[in-house]
């Protein structure tokens, strides 16, 4: 039986810029969860009203320069968006698309990348660029 170590922290530096459908998504904070094999970012864009969009990106730590990963039901590489609204909150997995990653450094772990993906709802097309230092 293997033991998975997990560490959750706030990112030292984070920038996410892009769109979810026609809606802008921009934030400079991220929660980071690291395990032995993977890393995940959770970041939230708050709207002017009472709503927000939460983006979750998880991928393997074994990154090669300019690596493109296809989002086709992978257990390691996952992207989700959760629409937090007072009316009709919902969450969607992105099952088709690509996650492009380029690791900048190991200590501290830093990565730049982008994600372009779609769900069953064409109005939720995701196009976001990011840079995160753990």
mmCIF file of C-alpha atoms in Angstrom:
data_model
loop_
_atom_site.group_PDB
_atom_site.id
_atom_site.type_symbol
_atom_site.label_atom_id
_atom_site.label_comp_id
_atom_site.label_asym_id
_atom_site.label_seq_id
_atom_site.Cartn_x
_atom_site.Cartn_y
_atom_site.Cartn_z
ATOM 1 C CA UNK A 1 0.000 0.000 0.000
ATOM 2 C CA UNK A 2 1.462 3.374 -0.988
ATOM 3 C CA UNK A 3 1.111 6.535 1.024
ATOM 4 C CA UNK A 4 0.461 9.810 -0.771
ATOM 5 C CA UNK A 5 1.772 12.924 0.911
ATOM 6 C CA UNK A 6 -0.318 16.046 0.354
ATOM 7 C CA UNK A 7 0.519 19.690 0.986
ATOM 8 C CA UNK A 8 -1.896 22.588 0.498
ATOM 9 C CA UNK A 9 -0.688 26.213 0.411
ATOM 10 C CA UNK A 10 -1.369 29.550 -1.199
ATOM 11 C CA UNK A 11 0.705 30.331 -4.280
ATOM 12 C CA UNK A 12 3.530 32.831 -3.750
ATOM 13 C CA UNK A 13 2.700 34.324 -7.137
ATOM 14 C CA UNK A 14 -0.252 33.616 -9.396
ATOM 15 C CA UNK A 15 -1.776 35.171 -12.472
ATOM 16 C CA UNK A 16 -4.673 33.731 -14.458
ATOM 17 C CA UNK A 17 -6.044 35.687 -17.442
ATOM 18 C CA UNK A 18 -8.561 34.559 -20.031
ATOM 19 C CA UNK A 19 -12.207 33.796 -20.640
ATOM 20 C CA UNK A 20 -14.908 31.303 -19.771
ATOM 21 C CA UNK A 21 -17.218 31.591 -22.742
ATOM 22 C CA UNK A 22 -17.557 35.330 -23.329
ATOM 23 C CA UNK A 23 -17.030 36.100 -19.637
ATOM 24 C CA UNK A 24 -13.601 37.442 -18.547
ATOM 25 C CA UNK A 25 -11.656 35.395 -16.005
ATOM 26 C CA UNK A 26 -8.822 37.165 -14.192
ATOM 27 C CA UNK A 27 -7.265 36.662 -10.761
ATOM 28 C CA UNK A 28 -3.925 36.842 -8.968
ATOM 29 C CA UNK A 29 -4.481 34.268 -6.212
ATOM 30 C CA UNK A 30 -4.484 30.479 -6.195
ATOM 31 C CA UNK A 31 -4.687 27.661 -3.688
ATOM 32 C CA UNK A 32 -2.093 24.974 -4.483
ATOM 33 C CA UNK A 33 -2.312 21.299 -3.554
ATOM 34 C CA UNK A 34 0.755 19.117 -4.090
ATOM 35 C CA UNK A 35 0.999 15.351 -3.802
ATOM 36 C CA UNK A 36 3.978 13.118 -4.546
ATOM 37 C CA UNK A 37 2.992 12.902 -8.233
ATOM 38 C CA UNK A 38 0.672 15.791 -9.053
ATOM 39 C CA UNK A 39 -0.033 19.445 -8.462
ATOM 40 C CA UNK A 40 -3.383 21.246 -8.557
ATOM 41 C CA UNK A 41 -4.430 24.893 -8.637
ATOM 42 C CA UNK A 42 -7.800 26.218 -7.514
ATOM 43 C CA UNK A 43 -8.441 29.860 -8.333
ATOM 44 C CA UNK A 44 -11.528 32.055 -8.200
ATOM 45 C CA UNK A 45 -12.667 35.044 -10.250
ATOM 46 C CA UNK A 46 -15.257 37.127 -8.400
ATOM 47 C CA UNK A 47 -17.910 38.971 -10.393
ATOM 48 C CA UNK A 48 -19.177 42.459 -9.616
ATOM 49 C CA UNK A 49 -22.387 40.883 -8.305
ATOM 50 C CA UNK A 50 -22.726 37.921 -5.958
ATOM 51 C CA UNK A 51 -21.375 35.288 -8.350
ATOM 52 C CA UNK A 52 -17.965 33.819 -9.046
ATOM 53 C CA UNK A 53 -16.229 31.212 -11.188
ATOM 54 C CA UNK A 54 -13.825 28.727 -9.648
ATOM 55 C CA UNK A 55 -11.261 27.062 -11.909
ATOM 56 C CA UNK A 56 -9.512 23.805 -10.940
ATOM 57 C CA UNK A 57 -6.466 22.547 -12.887
ATOM 58 C CA UNK A 58 -4.565 19.359 -11.943
ATOM 59 C CA UNK A 59 -1.614 17.746 -13.720
ATOM 60 C CA UNK A 60 1.372 15.456 -13.162
ATOM 61 C CA UNK A 61 4.564 17.034 -11.783
ATOM 62 C CA UNK A 62 6.563 15.255 -14.509
ATOM 63 C CA UNK A 63 6.517 18.121 -17.020
ATOM 64 C CA UNK A 64 8.736 18.431 -20.072
ATOM 65 C CA UNK A 65 9.338 21.851 -21.680
ATOM 66 C CA UNK A 66 6.409 23.057 -23.793
ATOM 67 C CA UNK A 67 4.446 19.891 -23.114
ATOM 68 C CA UNK A 68 0.905 19.712 -24.481
ATOM 69 C CA UNK A 69 -1.450 17.349 -22.659
ATOM 70 C CA UNK A 70 -4.781 16.342 -24.109
ATOM 71 C CA UNK A 71 -7.808 16.447 -21.808
ATOM 72 C CA UNK A 72 -9.508 13.218 -22.810
ATOM 73 C CA UNK A 73 -10.639 11.601 -19.591
ATOM 74 C CA UNK A 74 -7.189 11.423 -17.987
ATOM 75 C CA UNK A 75 -7.191 10.671 -14.264
ATOM 76 C CA UNK A 76 -4.119 12.865 -13.699
ATOM 77 C CA UNK A 77 -4.770 15.822 -15.997
ATOM 78 C CA UNK A 78 -8.099 17.404 -15.108
ATOM 79 C CA UNK A 79 -9.753 20.792 -15.567
ATOM 80 C CA UNK A 80 -13.058 21.821 -13.975
ATOM 81 C CA UNK A 81 -15.014 25.049 -13.693
ATOM 82 C CA UNK A 82 -17.580 25.681 -10.992
ATOM 83 C CA UNK A 83 -20.062 28.501 -11.549
ATOM 84 C CA UNK A 84 -21.049 29.832 -8.151
ATOM 85 C CA UNK A 85 -24.289 31.745 -8.502
ATOM 86 C CA UNK A 86 -27.150 32.397 -6.127
ATOM 87 C CA UNK A 87 -29.372 30.851 -8.794
ATOM 88 C CA UNK A 88 -28.449 27.624 -10.575
ATOM 89 C CA UNK A 89 -24.877 26.949 -9.339
ATOM 90 C CA UNK A 90 -23.207 24.157 -11.309
ATOM 91 C CA UNK A 91 -19.863 22.483 -12.067
ATOM 92 C CA UNK A 92 -18.500 21.217 -15.384
ATOM 93 C CA UNK A 93 -15.540 19.000 -16.256
ATOM 94 C CA UNK A 94 -13.596 19.933 -19.368
ATOM 95 C CA UNK A 95 -13.260 16.694 -21.293
ATOM 96 C CA UNK A 96 -11.918 17.935 -24.633
ATOM 97 C CA UNK A 97 -9.061 20.345 -25.020
ATOM 98 C CA UNK A 98 -5.410 20.858 -24.294
ATOM 99 C CA UNK A 99 -3.286 21.872 -21.348
ATOM 100 C CA UNK A 100 0.084 23.376 -22.353
ATOM 101 C CA UNK A 101 2.708 23.460 -19.601
ATOM 102 C CA UNK A 102 6.254 24.758 -19.245
ATOM 103 C CA UNK A 103 8.006 24.277 -15.907
ATOM 104 C CA UNK A 104 10.183 27.262 -15.031
ATOM 105 C CA UNK A 105 11.860 25.871 -11.899
ATOM 106 C CA UNK A 106 11.748 23.107 -9.292
ATOM 107 C CA UNK A 107 12.693 25.125 -6.189
ATOM 108 C CA UNK A 108 10.382 26.894 -5.850
ATOM 109 C CA UNK A 109 8.095 24.982 -8.199
ATOM 110 C CA UNK A 110 6.978 27.406 -10.904
ATOM 111 C CA UNK A 111 5.007 26.796 -14.074
ATOM 112 C CA UNK A 112 3.542 28.824 -16.912
ATOM 113 C CA UNK A 113 0.863 27.432 -19.127
ATOM 114 C CA UNK A 114 -2.458 27.721 -20.833
ATOM 115 C CA UNK A 115 -5.611 25.691 -21.070
ATOM 116 C CA UNK A 116 -8.097 25.642 -23.931
ATOM 117 C CA UNK A 117 -11.043 23.312 -23.455
ATOM 118 C CA UNK A 118 -14.762 22.757 -24.009
ATOM 119 C CA UNK A 119 -17.619 21.036 -22.166
ATOM 120 C CA UNK A 120 -21.009 19.857 -23.340
ATOM 121 C CA UNK A 121 -22.108 23.509 -22.996
ATOM 122 C CA UNK A 122 -20.521 25.512 -25.859
ATOM 123 C CA UNK A 123 -21.060 28.730 -23.899
ATOM 124 C CA UNK A 124 -18.417 27.592 -21.377
ATOM 125 C CA UNK A 125 -15.418 27.348 -23.713
ATOM 126 C CA UNK A 126 -12.317 27.918 -21.563
ATOM 127 C CA UNK A 127 -9.288 29.884 -22.763
ATOM 128 C CA UNK A 128 -6.973 30.832 -19.863
ATOM 129 C CA UNK A 129 -3.245 31.542 -19.571
ATOM 130 C CA UNK A 130 -1.532 31.227 -16.195
ATOM 131 C CA UNK A 131 1.733 31.613 -14.315
ATOM 132 C CA UNK A 132 2.094 30.184 -10.811
ATOM 133 C CA UNK A 133 4.981 30.008 -8.327
ATOM 134 C CA UNK A 134 4.416 27.753 -5.330
#
